[in-house]
Short mmCIF file of C-alpha atoms in Angstrom, two decimals:
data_model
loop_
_atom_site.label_atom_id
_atom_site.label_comp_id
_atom_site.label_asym_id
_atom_site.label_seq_id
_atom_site.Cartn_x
_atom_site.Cartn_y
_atom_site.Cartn_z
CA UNK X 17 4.86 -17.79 -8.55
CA UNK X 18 3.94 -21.15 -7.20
CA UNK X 19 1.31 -23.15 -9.33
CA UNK X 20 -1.29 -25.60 -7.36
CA UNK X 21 -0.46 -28.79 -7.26
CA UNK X 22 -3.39 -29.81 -9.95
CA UNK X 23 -2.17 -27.21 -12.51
CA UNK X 24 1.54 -28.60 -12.44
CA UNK X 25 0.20 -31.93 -13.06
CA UNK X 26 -2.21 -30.69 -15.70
CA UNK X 27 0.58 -28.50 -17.80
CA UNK X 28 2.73 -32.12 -17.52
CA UNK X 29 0.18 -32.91 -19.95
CA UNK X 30 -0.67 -30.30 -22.26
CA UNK X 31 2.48 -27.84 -21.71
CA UNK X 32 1.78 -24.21 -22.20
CA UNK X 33 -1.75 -24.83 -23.84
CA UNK X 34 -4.38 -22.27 -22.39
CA UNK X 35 -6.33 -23.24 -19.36
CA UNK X 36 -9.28 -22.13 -18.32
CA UNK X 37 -9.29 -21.39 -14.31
CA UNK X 38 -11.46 -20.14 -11.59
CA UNK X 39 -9.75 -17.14 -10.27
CA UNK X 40 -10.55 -14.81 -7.46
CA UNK X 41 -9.57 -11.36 -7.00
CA UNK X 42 -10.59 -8.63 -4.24
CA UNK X 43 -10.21 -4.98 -3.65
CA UNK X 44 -9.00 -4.74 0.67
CA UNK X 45 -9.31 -1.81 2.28
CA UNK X 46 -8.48 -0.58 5.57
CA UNK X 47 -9.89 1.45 8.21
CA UNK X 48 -8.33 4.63 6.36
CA UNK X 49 -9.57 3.84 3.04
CA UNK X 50 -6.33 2.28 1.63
CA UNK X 51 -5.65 -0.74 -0.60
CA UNK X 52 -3.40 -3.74 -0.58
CA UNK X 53 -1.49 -4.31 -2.76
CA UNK X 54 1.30 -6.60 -3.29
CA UNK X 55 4.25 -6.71 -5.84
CA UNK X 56 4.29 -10.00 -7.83
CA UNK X 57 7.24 -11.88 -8.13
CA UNK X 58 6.01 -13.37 -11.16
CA UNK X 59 6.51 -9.79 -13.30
CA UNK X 60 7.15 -7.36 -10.93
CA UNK X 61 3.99 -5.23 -10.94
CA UNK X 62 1.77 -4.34 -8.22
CA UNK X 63 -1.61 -6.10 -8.68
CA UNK X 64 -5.12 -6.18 -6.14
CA UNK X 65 -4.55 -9.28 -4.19
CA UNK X 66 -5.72 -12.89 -6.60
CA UNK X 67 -5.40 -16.15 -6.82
CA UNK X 68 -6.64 -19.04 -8.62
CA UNK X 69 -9.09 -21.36 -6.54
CA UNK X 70 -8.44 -25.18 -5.78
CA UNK X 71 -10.75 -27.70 -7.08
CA UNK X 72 -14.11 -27.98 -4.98
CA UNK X 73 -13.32 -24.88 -3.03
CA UNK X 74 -15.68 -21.97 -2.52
CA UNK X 75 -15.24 -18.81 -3.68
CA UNK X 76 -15.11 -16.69 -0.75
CA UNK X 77 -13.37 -18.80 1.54
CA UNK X 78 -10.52 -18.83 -1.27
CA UNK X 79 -10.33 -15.43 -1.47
CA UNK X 80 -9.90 -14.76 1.96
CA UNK X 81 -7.09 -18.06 2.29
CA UNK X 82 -5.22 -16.12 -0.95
CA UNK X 83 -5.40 -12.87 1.00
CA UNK X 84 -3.63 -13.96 4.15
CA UNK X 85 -1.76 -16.63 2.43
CA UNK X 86 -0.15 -13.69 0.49
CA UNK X 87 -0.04 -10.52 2.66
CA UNK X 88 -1.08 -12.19 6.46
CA UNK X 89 -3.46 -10.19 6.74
CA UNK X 90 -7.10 -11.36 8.06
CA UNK X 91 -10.01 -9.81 5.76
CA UNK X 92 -13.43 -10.18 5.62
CA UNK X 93 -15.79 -10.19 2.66
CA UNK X 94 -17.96 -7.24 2.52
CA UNK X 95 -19.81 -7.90 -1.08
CA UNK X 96 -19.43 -9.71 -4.28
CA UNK X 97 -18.32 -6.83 -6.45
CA UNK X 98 -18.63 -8.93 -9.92
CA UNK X 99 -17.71 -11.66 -12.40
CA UNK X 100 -15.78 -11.29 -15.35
CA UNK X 101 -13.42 -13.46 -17.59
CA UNK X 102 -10.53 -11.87 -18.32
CA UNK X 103 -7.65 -13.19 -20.68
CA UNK X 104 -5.35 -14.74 -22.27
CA UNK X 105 -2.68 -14.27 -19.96
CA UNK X 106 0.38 -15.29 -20.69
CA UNK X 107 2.79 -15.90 -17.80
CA UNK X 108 6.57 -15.46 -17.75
CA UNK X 109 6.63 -19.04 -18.13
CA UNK X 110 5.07 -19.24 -21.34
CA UNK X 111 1.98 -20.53 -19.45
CA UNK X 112 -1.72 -19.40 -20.88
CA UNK X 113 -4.77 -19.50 -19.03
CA UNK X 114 -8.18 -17.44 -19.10
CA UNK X 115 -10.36 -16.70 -15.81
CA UNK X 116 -13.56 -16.81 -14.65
CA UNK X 117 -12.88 -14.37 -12.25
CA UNK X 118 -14.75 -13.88 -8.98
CA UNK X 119 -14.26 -10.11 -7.39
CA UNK X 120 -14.76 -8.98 -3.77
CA UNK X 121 -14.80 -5.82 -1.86
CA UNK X 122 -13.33 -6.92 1.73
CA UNK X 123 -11.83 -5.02 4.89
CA UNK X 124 -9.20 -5.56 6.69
CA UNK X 125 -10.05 -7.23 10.29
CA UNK X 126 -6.23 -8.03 11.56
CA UNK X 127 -2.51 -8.86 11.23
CA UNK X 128 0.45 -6.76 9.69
CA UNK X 129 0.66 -7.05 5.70
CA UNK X 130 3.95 -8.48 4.78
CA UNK X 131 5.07 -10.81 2.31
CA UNK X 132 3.90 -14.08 3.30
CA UNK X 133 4.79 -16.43 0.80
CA UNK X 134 7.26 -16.43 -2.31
CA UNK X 135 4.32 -14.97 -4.71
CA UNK X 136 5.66 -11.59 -3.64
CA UNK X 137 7.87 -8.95 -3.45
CA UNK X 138 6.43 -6.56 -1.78
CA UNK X 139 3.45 -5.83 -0.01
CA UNK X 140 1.61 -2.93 1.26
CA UNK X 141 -0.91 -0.30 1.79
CA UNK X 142 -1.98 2.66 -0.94
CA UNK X 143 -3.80 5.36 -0.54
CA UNK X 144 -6.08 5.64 -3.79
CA UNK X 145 -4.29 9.05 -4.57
CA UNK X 146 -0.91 7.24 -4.33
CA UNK X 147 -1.24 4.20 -6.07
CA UNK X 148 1.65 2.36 -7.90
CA UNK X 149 1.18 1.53 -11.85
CA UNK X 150 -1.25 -1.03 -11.85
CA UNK X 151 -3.24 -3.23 -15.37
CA UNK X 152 -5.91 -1.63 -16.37
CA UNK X 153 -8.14 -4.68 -15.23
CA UNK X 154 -7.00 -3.88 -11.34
CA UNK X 155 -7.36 -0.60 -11.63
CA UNK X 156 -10.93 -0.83 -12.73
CA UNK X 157 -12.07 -3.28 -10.63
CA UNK X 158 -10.45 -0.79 -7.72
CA UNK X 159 -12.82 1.93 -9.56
CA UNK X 160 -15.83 0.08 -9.33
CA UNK X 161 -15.15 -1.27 -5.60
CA UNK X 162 -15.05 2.90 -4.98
CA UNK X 163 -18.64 3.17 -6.62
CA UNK X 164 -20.09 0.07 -5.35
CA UNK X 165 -23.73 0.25 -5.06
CA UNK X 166 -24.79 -2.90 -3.88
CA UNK X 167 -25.42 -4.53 -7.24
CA UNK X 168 -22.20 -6.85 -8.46
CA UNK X 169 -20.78 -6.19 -12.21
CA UNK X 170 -20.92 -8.46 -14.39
CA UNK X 171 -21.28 -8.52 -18.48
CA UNK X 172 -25.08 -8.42 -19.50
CA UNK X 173 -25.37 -9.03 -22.76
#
């Protein structure tokens, strides 16, 4: 999985070290009620569609650049579904970072999903009946995307 260019030059300096990152993460669904999906190359498990944010950039504009970037499609952003930090994560690499993870619920608007970069192996469409083995974390958000009343998640207390 391909790092940004300001986290390569930031693990030059403290190696494997945890990071703390803004990260971005959104439930898609299509007109039939599906989700995307794609198979990272990094460990071979399906995951929602994420990515980690580039310095200055806003949140929802991210998430929809990580979303085609990684599948082609073209999504928009229905609601903020929540904020959460979730980690450590430790990465094949021996990288470790935490998240401040921003979640959407979006819908797909265009394009064919496919893999679209080298950050996966496959991509594709699930029905929620017929999803692949997914972390708990994506599977939950997916969950709460499903119940979404209008008021975003987030820890209270």
């Amino acid at each position: 999985m391909a790092s940004p260019d300001f986290i390569v030059a930031l693990r030059e300096k403290i190696g494997h070290d945890p990071l703390w990152l803004p990260g971005v993460r959104a439930v898609v669904f299509d007109g039939d009620g599906r989700v995307l999906l794609g198979e990272r190359s990094d460990t071979g498990g399906w995951a929602l569609i994420t990515g980690i944010l580039e310095p200055g950039e806003e949140p929802g504009p991210g998430m929809l650049r990580e979303i085609f970037e990684e599948t082609a499609v073209v999504a928009r952003i229905e609601h903020l579904l929540g904020v959460a930090a979730v980690g450590p994560v430790t990465f094949p690499n021996g990288d470790v970072c935490d998240f401040l993870n921003i979640e959407f619920i979006c819908h797909y608007e265009s394009g064919t999903a496919r893999v679209n970069d080298d950050e996966s192996l496959a991509v594709g469409w699930f029905a929620i009946d017929a999803l692949p083995p997914l972390r708990p974390g994506h599977l939950d958000c997916i969950q709460r995307a499903l119940a979404f009343t209008g008021e975003p998640h987030f820890q209270r207390s």
